[in-house]
mmCIF file of C-alpha atoms in Angstrom:
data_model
loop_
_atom_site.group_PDB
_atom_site.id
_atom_site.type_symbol
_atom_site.label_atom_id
_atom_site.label_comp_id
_atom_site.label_asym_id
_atom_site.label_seq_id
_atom_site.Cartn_x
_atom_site.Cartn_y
_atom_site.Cartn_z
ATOM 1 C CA UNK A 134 228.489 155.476 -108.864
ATOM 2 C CA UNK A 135 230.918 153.649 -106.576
ATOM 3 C CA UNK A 136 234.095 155.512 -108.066
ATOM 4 C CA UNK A 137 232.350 158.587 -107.450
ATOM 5 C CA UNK A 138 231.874 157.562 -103.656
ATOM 6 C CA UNK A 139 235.462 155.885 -103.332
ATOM 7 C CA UNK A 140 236.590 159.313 -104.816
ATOM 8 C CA UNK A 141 234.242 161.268 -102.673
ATOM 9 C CA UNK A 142 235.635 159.159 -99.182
ATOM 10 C CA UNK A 143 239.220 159.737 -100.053
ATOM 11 C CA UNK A 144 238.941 163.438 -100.414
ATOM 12 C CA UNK A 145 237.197 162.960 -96.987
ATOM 13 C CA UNK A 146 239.979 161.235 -95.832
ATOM 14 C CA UNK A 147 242.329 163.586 -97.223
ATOM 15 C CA UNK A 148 240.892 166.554 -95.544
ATOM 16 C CA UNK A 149 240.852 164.857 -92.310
ATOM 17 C CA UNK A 150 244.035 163.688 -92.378
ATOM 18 C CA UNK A 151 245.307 167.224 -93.323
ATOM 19 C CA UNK A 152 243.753 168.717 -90.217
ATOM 20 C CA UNK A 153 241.231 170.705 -92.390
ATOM 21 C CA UNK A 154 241.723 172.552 -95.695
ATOM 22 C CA UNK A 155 244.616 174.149 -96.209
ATOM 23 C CA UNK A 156 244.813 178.070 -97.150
ATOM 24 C CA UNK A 157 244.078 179.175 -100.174
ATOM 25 C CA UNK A 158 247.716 180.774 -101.034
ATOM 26 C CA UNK A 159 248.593 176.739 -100.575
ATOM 27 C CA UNK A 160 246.151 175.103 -102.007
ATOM 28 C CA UNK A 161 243.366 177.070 -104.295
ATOM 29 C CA UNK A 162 241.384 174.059 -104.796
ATOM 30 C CA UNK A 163 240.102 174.044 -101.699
ATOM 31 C CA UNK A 164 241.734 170.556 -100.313
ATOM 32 C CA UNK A 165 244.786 169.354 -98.143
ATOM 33 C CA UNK A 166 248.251 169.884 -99.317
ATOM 34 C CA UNK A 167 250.567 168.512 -101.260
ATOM 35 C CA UNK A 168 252.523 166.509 -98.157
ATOM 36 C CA UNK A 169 249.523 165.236 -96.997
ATOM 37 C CA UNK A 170 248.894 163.831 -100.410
ATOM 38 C CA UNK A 171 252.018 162.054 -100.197
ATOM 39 C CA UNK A 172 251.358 160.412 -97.152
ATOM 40 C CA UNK A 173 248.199 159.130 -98.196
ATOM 41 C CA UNK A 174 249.472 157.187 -101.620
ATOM 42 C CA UNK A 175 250.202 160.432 -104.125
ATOM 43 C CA UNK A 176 252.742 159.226 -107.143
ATOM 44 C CA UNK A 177 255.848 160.095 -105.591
ATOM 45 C CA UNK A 178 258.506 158.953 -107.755
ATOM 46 C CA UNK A 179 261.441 158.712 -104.975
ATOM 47 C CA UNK A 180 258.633 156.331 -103.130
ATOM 48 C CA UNK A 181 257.853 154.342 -106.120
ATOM 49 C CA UNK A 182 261.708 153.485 -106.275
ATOM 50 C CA UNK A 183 261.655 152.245 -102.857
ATOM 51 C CA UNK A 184 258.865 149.498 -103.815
ATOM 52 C CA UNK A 185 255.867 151.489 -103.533
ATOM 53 C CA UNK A 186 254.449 150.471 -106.620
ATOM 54 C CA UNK A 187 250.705 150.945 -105.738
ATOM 55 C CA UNK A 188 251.307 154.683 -106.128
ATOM 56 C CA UNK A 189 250.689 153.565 -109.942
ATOM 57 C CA UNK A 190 247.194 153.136 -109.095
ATOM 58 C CA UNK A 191 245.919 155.182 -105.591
ATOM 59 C CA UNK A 192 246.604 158.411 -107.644
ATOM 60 C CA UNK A 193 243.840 157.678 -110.191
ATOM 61 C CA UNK A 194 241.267 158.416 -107.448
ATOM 62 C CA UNK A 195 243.198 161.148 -105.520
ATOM 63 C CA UNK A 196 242.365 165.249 -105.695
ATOM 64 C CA UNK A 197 243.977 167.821 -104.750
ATOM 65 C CA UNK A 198 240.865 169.496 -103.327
ATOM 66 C CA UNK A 199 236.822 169.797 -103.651
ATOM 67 C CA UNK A 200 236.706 172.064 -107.001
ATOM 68 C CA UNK A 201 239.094 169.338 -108.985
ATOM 69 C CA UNK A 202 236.756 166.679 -107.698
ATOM 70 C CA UNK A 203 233.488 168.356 -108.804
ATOM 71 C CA UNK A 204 235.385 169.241 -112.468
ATOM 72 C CA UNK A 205 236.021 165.185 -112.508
ATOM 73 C CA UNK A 206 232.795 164.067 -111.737
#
């Protein structure tokens, strides 16, 4: 249960800090795009280079919109 609500919050978080949902030609899955994942702790490989290495671990509860979060839980 609290995964599923730390899960649930991020994708909140996500959305907000996107501004909204993004279209659908950009992101079908109903979420924010792919920059905004970035900002908020993505795997980014170039990042994880510069000593980001907690991008190993933030992606596990990361989606890339509502529908992929609904087929996870």
């Amino acid at each position: 249960i609290l995964v599923t609500v730390v899960d649930v919050c991020l994708l909140i978080f996500e959305i907000v800090t996107n501004g909204g949902f993004e279209a659908f030609t950009t992101n079908p899955w109903f979420g924010p795009s792919a920059d905004t994942l970035i900002v908020v702790g993505a795997k980014y490989v170039p990042r994880i280079r510069q000593g980001e290495w907690w991008r190993f671990v933030t992606p596990v509860f990361f989606h890339v919109g509502v529908i992929h979060l609904i087929m996870n839980l």
